[in-house]
Coordinates of C-alpha atoms in Angstrom, one line a residue:
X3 CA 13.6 140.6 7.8
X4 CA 13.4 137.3 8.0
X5 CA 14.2 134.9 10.7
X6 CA 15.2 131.8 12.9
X7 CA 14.3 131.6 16.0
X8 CA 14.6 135.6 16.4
X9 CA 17.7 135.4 14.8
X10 CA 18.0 137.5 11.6
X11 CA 18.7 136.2 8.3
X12 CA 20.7 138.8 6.2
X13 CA 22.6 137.1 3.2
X14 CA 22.0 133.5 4.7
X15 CA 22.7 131.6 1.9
X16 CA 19.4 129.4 2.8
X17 CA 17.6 129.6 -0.1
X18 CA 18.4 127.0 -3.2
X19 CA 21.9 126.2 -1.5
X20 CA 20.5 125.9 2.4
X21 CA 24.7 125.2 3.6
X22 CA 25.1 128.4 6.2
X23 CA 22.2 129.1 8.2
X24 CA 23.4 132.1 10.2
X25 CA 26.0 134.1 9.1
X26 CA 29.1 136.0 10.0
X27 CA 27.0 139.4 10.5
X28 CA 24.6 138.1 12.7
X29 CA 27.2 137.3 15.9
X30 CA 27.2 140.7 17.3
X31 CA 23.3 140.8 17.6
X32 CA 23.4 136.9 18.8
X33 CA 25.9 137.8 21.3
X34 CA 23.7 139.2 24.3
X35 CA 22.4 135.7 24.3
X36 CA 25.6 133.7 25.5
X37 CA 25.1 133.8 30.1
X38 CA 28.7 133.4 30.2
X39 CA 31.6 133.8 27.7
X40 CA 34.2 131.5 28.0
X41 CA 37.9 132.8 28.5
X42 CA 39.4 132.7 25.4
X43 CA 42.8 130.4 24.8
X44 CA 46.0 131.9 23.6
X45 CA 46.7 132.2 20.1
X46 CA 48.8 129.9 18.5
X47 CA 52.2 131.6 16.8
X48 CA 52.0 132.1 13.1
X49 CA 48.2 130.9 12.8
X50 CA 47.0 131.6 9.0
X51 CA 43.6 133.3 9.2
X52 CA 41.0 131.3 7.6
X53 CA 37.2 130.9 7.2
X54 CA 35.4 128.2 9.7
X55 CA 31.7 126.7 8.6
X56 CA 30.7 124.9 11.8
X57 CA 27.9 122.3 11.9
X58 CA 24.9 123.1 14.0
X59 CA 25.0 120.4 16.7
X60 CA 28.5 121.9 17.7
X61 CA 28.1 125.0 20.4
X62 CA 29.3 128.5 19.1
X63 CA 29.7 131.8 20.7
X64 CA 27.1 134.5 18.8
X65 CA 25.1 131.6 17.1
X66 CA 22.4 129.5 18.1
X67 CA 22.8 126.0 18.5
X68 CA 20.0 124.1 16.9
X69 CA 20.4 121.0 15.8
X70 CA 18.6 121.3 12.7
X71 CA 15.4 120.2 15.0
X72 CA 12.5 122.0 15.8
X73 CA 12.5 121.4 19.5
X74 CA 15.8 123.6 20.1
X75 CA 14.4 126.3 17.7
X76 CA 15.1 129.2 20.6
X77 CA 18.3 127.5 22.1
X78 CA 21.6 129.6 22.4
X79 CA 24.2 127.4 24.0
X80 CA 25.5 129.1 27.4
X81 CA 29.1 127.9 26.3
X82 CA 31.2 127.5 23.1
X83 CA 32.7 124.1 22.4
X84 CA 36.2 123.1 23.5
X85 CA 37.4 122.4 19.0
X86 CA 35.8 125.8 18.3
X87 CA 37.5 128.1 20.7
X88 CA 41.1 125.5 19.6
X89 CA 40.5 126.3 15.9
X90 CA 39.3 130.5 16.8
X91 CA 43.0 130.0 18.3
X92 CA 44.5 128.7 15.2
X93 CA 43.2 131.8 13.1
X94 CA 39.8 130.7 12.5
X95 CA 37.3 133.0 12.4
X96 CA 33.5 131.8 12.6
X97 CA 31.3 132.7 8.9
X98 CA 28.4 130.7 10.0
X99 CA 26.7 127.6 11.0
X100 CA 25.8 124.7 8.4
X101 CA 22.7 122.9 7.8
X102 CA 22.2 119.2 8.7
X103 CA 20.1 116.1 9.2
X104 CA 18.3 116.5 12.6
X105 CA 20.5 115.8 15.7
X106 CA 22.8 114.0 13.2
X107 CA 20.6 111.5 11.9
X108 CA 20.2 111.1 8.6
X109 CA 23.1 110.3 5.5
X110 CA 21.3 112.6 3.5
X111 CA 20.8 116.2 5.4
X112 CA 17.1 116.3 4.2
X113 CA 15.9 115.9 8.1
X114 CA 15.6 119.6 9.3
X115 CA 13.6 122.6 9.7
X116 CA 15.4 124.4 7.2
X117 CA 14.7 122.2 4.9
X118 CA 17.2 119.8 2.9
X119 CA 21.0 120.6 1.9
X120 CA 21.1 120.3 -2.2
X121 CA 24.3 119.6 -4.2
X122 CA 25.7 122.4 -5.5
X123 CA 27.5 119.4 -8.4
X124 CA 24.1 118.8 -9.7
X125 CA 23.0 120.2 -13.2
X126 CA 20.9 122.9 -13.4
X127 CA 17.5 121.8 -12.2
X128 CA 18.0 118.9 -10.6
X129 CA 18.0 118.6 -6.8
X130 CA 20.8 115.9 -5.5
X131 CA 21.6 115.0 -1.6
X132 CA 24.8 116.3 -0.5
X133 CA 25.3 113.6 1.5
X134 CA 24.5 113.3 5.3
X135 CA 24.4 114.0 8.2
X136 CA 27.2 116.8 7.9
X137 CA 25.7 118.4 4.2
X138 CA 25.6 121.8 5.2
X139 CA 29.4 121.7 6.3
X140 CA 30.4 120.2 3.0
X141 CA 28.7 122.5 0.6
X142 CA 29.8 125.4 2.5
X143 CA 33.5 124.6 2.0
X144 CA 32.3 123.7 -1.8
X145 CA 30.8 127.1 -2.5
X146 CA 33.9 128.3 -0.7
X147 CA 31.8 129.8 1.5
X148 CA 34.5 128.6 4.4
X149 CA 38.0 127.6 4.2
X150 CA 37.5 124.7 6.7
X151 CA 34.5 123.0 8.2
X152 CA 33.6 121.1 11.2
X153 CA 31.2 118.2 10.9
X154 CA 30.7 115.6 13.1
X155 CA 30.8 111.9 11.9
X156 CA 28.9 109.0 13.9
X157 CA 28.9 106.3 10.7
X158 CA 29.6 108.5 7.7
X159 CA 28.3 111.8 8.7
X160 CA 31.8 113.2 7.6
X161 CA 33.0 110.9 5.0
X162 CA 29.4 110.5 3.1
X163 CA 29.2 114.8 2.0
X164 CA 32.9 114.8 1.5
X165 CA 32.3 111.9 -1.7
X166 CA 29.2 113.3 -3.2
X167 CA 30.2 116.7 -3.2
X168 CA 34.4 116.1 -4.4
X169 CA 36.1 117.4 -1.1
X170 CA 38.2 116.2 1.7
X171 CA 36.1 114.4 4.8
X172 CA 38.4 113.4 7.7
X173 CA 37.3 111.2 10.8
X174 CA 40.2 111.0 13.4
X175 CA 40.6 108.5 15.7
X176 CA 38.6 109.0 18.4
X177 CA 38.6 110.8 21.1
X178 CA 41.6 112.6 19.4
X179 CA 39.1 116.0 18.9
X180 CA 37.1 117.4 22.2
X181 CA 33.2 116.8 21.9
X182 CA 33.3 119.0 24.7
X183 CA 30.1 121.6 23.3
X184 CA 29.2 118.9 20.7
X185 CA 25.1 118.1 21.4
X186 CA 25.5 114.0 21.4
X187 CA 23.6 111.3 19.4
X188 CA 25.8 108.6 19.9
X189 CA 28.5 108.9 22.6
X190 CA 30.7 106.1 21.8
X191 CA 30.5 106.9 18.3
X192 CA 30.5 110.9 17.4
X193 CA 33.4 112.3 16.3
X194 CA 34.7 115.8 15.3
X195 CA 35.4 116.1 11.8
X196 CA 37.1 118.3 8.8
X197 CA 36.0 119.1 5.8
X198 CA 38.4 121.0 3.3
X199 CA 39.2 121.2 -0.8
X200 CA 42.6 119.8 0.0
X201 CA 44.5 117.4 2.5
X202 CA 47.4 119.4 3.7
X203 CA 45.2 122.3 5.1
X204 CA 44.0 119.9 7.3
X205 CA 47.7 117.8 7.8
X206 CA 48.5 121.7 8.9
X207 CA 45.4 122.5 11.2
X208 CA 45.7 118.9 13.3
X209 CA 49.4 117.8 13.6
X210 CA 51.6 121.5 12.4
X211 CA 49.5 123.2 15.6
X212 CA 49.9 119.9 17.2
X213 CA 46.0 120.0 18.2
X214 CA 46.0 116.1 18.8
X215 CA 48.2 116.3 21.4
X216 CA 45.9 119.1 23.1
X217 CA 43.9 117.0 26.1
X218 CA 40.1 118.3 27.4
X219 CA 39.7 117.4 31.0
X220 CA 35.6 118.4 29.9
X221 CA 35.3 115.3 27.5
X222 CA 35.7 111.9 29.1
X223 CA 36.1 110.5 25.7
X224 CA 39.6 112.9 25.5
X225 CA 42.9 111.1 26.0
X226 CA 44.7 111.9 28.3
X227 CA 48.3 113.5 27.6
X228 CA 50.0 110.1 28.7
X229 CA 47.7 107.9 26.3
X230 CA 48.3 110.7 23.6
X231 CA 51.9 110.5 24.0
X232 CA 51.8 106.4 24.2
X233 CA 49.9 106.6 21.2
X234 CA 52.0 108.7 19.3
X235 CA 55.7 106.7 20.2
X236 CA 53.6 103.6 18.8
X237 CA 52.9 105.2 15.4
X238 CA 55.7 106.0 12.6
X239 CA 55.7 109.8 12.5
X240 CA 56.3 109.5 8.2
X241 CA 55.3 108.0 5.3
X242 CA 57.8 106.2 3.8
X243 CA 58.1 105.2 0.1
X244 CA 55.2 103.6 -1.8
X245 CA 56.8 100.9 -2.5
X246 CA 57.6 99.8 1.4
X247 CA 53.7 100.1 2.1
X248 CA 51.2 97.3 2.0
X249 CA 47.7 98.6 1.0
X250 CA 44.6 96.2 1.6
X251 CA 41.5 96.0 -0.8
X252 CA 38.5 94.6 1.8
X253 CA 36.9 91.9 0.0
X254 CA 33.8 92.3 1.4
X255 CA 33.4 95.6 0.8
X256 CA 33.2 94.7 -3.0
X257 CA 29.6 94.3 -2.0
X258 CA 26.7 93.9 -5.4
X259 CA 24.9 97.4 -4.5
X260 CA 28.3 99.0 -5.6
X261 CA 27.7 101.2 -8.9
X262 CA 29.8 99.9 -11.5
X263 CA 31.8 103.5 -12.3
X264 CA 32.9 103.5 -8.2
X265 CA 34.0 99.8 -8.5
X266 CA 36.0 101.0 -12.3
X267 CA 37.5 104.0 -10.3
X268 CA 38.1 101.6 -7.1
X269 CA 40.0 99.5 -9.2
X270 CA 41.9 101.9 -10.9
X271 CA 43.3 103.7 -8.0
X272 CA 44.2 100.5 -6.6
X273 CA 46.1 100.0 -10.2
X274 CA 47.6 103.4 -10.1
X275 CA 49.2 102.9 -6.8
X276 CA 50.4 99.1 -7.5
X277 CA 52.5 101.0 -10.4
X278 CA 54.3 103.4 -8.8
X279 CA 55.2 100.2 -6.3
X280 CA 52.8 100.0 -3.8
X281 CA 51.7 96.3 -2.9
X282 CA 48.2 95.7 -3.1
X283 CA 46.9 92.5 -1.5
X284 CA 43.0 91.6 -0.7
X285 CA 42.0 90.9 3.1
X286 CA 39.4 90.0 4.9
X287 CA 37.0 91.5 7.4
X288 CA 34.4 88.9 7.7
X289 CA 32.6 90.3 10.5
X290 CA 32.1 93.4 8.3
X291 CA 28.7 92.0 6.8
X292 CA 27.2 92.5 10.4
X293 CA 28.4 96.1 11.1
X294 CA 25.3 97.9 10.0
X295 CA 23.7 95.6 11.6
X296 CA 25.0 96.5 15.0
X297 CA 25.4 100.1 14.3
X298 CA 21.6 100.6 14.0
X299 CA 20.9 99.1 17.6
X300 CA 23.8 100.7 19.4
X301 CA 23.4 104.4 17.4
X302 CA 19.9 104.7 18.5
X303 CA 20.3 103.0 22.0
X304 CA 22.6 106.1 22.8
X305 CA 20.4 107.9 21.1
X306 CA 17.1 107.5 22.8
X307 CA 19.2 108.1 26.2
X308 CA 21.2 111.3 25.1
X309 CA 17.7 113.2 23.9
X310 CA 16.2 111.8 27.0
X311 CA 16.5 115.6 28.3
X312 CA 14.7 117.4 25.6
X313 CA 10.9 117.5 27.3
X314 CA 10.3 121.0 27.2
X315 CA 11.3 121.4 31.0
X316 CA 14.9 120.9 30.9
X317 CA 15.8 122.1 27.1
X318 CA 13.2 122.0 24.0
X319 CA 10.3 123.9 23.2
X320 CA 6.9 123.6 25.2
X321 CA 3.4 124.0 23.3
X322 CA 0.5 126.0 23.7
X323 CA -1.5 122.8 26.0
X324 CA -0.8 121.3 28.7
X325 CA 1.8 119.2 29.6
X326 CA 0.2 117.3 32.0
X327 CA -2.9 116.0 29.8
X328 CA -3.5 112.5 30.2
X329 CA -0.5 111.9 33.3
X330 CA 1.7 112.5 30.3
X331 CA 4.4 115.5 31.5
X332 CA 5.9 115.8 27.8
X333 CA 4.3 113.8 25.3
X334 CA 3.4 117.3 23.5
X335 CA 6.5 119.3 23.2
X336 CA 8.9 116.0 21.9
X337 CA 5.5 114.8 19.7
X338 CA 5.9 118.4 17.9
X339 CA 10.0 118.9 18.1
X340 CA 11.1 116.2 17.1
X341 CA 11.0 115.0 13.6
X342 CA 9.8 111.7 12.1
X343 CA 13.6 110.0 11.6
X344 CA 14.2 111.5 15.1
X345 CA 11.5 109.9 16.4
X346 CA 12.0 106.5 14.4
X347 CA 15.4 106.1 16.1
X348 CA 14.3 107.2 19.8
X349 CA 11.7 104.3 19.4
X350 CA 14.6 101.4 18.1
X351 CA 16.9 102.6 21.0
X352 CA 14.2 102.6 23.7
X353 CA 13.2 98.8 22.5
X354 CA 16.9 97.6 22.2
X355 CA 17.5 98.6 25.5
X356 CA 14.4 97.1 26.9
X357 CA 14.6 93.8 29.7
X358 CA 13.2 91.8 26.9
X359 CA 15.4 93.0 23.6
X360 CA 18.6 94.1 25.9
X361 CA 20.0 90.3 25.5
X362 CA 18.9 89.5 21.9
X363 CA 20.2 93.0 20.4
X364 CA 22.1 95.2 22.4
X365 CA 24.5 93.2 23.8
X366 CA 24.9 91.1 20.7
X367 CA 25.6 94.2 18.8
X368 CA 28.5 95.1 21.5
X369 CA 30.0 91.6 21.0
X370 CA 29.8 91.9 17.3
X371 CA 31.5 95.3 17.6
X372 CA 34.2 93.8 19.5
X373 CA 34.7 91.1 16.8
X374 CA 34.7 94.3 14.1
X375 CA 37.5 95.6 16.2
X376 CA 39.1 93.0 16.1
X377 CA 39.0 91.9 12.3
X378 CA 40.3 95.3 11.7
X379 CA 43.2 94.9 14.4
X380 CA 44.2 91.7 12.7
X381 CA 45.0 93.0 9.4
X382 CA 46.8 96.3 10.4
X383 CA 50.9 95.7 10.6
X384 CA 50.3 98.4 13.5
X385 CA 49.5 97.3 16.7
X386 CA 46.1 99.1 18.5
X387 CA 48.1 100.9 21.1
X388 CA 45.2 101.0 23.4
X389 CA 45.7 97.5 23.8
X390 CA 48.4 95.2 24.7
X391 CA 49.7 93.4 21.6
X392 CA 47.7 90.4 20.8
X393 CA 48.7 87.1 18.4
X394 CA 46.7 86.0 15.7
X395 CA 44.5 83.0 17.0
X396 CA 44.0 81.3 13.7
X397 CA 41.1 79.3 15.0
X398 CA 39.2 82.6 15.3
X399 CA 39.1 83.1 11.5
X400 CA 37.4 82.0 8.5
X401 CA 38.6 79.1 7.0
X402 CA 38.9 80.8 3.7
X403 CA 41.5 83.6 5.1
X404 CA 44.0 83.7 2.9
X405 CA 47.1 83.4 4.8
X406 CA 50.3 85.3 4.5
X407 CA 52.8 82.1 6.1
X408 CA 51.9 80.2 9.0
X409 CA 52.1 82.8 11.4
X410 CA 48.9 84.4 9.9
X411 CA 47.1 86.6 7.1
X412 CA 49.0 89.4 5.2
X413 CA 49.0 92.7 7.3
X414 CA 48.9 96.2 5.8
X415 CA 49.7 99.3 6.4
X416 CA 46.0 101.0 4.8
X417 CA 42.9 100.1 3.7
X418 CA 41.5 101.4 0.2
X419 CA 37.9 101.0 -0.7
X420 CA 34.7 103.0 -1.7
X421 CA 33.0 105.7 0.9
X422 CA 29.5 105.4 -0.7
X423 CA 27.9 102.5 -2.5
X424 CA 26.7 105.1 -5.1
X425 CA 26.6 108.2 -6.5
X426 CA 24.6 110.9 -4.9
X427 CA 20.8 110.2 -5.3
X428 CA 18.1 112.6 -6.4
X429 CA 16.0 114.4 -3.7
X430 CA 12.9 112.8 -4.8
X431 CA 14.3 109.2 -5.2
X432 CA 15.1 109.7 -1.7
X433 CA 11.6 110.3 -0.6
X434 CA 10.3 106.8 -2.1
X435 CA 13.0 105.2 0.1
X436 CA 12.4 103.4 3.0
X437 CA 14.4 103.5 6.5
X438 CA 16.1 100.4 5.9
X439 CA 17.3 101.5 2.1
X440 CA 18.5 104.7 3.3
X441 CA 20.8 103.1 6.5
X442 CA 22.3 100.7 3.0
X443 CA 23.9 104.1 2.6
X444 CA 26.3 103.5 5.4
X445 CA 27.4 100.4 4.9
X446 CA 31.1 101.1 4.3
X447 CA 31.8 104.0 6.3
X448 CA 30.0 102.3 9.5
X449 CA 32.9 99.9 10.2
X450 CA 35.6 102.4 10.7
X451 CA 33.2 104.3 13.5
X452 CA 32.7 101.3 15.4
X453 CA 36.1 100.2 15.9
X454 CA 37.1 104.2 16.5
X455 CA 39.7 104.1 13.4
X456 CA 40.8 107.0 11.3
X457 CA 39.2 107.4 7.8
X458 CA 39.5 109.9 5.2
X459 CA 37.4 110.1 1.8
X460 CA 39.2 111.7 -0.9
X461 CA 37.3 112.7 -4.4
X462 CA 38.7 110.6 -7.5
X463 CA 37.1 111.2 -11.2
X464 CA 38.8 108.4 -13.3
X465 CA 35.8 109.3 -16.0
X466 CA 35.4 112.8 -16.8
X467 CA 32.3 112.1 -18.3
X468 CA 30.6 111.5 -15.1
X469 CA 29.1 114.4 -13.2
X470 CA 30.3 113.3 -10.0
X471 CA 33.6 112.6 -8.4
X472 CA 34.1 109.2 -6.7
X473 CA 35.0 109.0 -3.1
X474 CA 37.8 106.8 -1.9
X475 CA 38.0 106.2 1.6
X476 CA 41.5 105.2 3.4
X477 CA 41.5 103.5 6.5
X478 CA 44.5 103.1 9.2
X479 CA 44.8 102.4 12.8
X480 CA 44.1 103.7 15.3
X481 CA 46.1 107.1 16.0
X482 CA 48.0 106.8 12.7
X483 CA 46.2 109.5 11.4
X484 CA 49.5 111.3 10.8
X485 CA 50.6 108.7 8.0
X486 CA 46.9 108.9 7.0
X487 CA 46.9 111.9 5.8
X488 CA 49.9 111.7 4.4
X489 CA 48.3 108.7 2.1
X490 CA 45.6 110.7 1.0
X491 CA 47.5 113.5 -0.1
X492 CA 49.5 111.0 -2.1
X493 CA 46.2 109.4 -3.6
X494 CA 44.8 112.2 -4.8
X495 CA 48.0 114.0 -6.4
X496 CA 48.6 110.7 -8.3
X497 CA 45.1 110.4 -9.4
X498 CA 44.9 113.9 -10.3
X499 CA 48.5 113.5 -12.5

């Protein structure tokens, strides 16, 4: 029989589709490998059984925990993680774990052992991403392999599968959802994510069992119960009627790269919800431009710190020489683990956090993030409530801002634009790519990540000639993830009418 890492492969649903790596039937032989089995939490009253795909950076009782990444190729994690052993309490029970891009970086989940995640949309023949880094996760809930997924979402990890595979991708605010068990990249950034075929499933699972107000004393990035509960009395519990909401269309998100059938179904939606009397106004985020920017110093930066451990000592495979050659103590096991994108972002972190690059990029890339924070805080009616309430300070904006009166811009209550600049790409054309092409692929899903926002993507197919759905991705502030979902659900029943 074949196997990963010792662990047997029975019905695995590797081959052309490569979504679940280890299945359902292999937990009882897997089990003998967990130290120490957490105590499990009380079930919640009236769960609904359902089927959970879990990404393969997130810790799970009976599985291995791999990363998609050759140097954790033998690892069992001695704990399950904190969202897992929530959602096994909510009914959920554990069918496998889902293929990804290496350690979570990638937008494409062609970076891993396993080999790359195909679309299962593409014609016959062909061989399409499935979007990154969470592709396994999405297909999975595709192939309705799983009910529910978790993915995690750094800059689009979430919200990139859900739109080229024509599902649901939410990214909560964060530290709404315990990373507790979740192996890091980027600590500031990574966030727990859902992937479903329809909005209210996850509505149910988040605010119904009322897991966002459930606090994890293991995660320092978890809010406390007083913050949750601040939060919460800051943020409308409803959605009122479409036509007392404000939605914004970001301006510079309208960027040339974007494929002329996402832009036609862009505009559309935005049409569609302008007639059933929802106000549509354009804002600006002018410090948007410079978000991928920033994102790719302070993503790796994080990065190059948090796999700091793997050396074949403390976790990681060691090879058959010595570790010692040449005073090097690891240079062999994290030269053979790792992969090549793996290693291309350790090397970018380590120099932007360098005494002679900290000044020019690291820290530049915090103050820019601030400023995308910022820019985002400014256009919401909501206030951020982990901040005290701040006035517009006109001399702070662009000249061309269109303003509302003379208080300031128009405010909204949502913002509507693409997830993905294109449609999903062939796995070949993604091979003649370079780095800096494939990071383009982030470009408006990176913004939301770095000022910690909630985002959705939501599948819309205006042309039913295409082979792909588009994804739409609706942005709110921060811990109005409620309404959010609420607005999505809306979005793609009237598109779908």
């Amino acid at each position: 029989m074949k196997t990963i890492a010792g662990y047997p492969l029975a019905n695995c649903l590797c081959g052309a589709r490569r979504a679940l790596l280890i299945t359902l039937w292999q937990a009882s032989a897997n089990t003998a490998k967990i130290e120490s089995k957490p105590p499990s939490l009380p079930p919640i009253s009236d769960a609904r059984p359902f089927r959970l795909a879990v990404k393969d950076n997130i810790a799970t009782e009976g599985f291995p925990t791999q990363c998609a990444s050759g140097i954790l190729g033998q690892h069992a994690s001695p704990f399950e993680a904190t969202i897992v052993r929530q959602l096994r309490a909510r009914g959920a029970t554990v069918v496998g774990k889902t293929n990804m891009d290496e350690f979570g970086m990638g937008s494409h989940s062609v970076n891993s052992i396993h080999g790359p995640v195909r679309n299962p949309l593409a014609l016959a023949g062909e061989e399409v991403s499935a979007g990154g880094s969470s592709g396994g996760s999405a297909v999975a809930v595709v192939l309705n392999d799983a009910d529910i997924a978790l993915g995690t979402d750094t800059g689009g990890s979430v919200r990139l599968p859900a739109a080229y595979t024509g599902i649901i991708g939410y990214k909560p605010s964060y530290g709404m959802l315990s990373r507790f068990g979740v192996v890091p990249y980027a600590n500031s950034l990574d966030t727990v994510g859902l992937l479903a075929r329809d909005v209210e499933f996850i509505r149910e699972l988040v605010f119904d069992t009322r897991l966002y107000e459930e606090h994890d004393s293991n995660d320092p990035t978890s809010l406390s119960i007083e913050t949750r509960q601040r939060c919460s009395m800051a943020c409308p519990p409803t959605l009122p009627n479409l036509s007392q909401l404000t939605i914004g269309i970001p301006v510079e998100y309208n960027i040339d790269e974007l494929d002329p059938s996402i832009r036609a179904a862009w505009v559309a939606t935005a049409s569609a919800l302008e007639s059933q009397g929802a106000r549509l106004v354009p804002v600006s985020l002018p410090s948007t431009k410079e978000a991928l920017c920033a994102y790719y110093i302070l993503a790796p930066a994080e990065a190059s710190s948090n796999l700091a451990k793997y050396d074949g000592v403390r976790y990681g495979v060691r090879g058959p020489g010595g570790d010692a050659a040449g005073e090097t103590l690891y240079s062999e096991a994290r030269g053979a683990g790792f992969g090549a994108e793996v290693k291309r972002r350790i090397l970018l972190g380590t120099y932007s956090l360098s005494s002679e690059a900290m000044d020019n990029y690291f820290i530049q890339a915090q103050k820019i993030r601030r400023l995308i924070q910022q820019d985002f805080d400014r256009v919401f009616k909501l206030d951020n409530p982990l901040y005290e309430p701040r006035q517009f300070d006109l001399s702070e904006m662009s000249a061309d801002t269109p303003l509302q009166d003379k208080q300031g811009p128009v405010q909204v209550d949502f913002l509507l634009s693409p997830t993905a600049p294109t449609y999903p790409p062939k796995l070949s054309d993604i091979q003649k790519r370079s780095s800096v092409d494939v990071y383009m692929n982030d470009v408006l899903t990176v913004p939301a990540s770095l000022a910690g926002l909630p985002a959705i993507s939501v599948p819309v197919k205006v042309d039913q000639s295409h082979q792909f759905p588009t994804g739409l991705q609706l942005i709110a502030q921060y811990w109005d993830d409620r309404r959010l979902l609420a607005m999505a659900d809306r979005v793609v029943k009237l598109m779908a009418a």
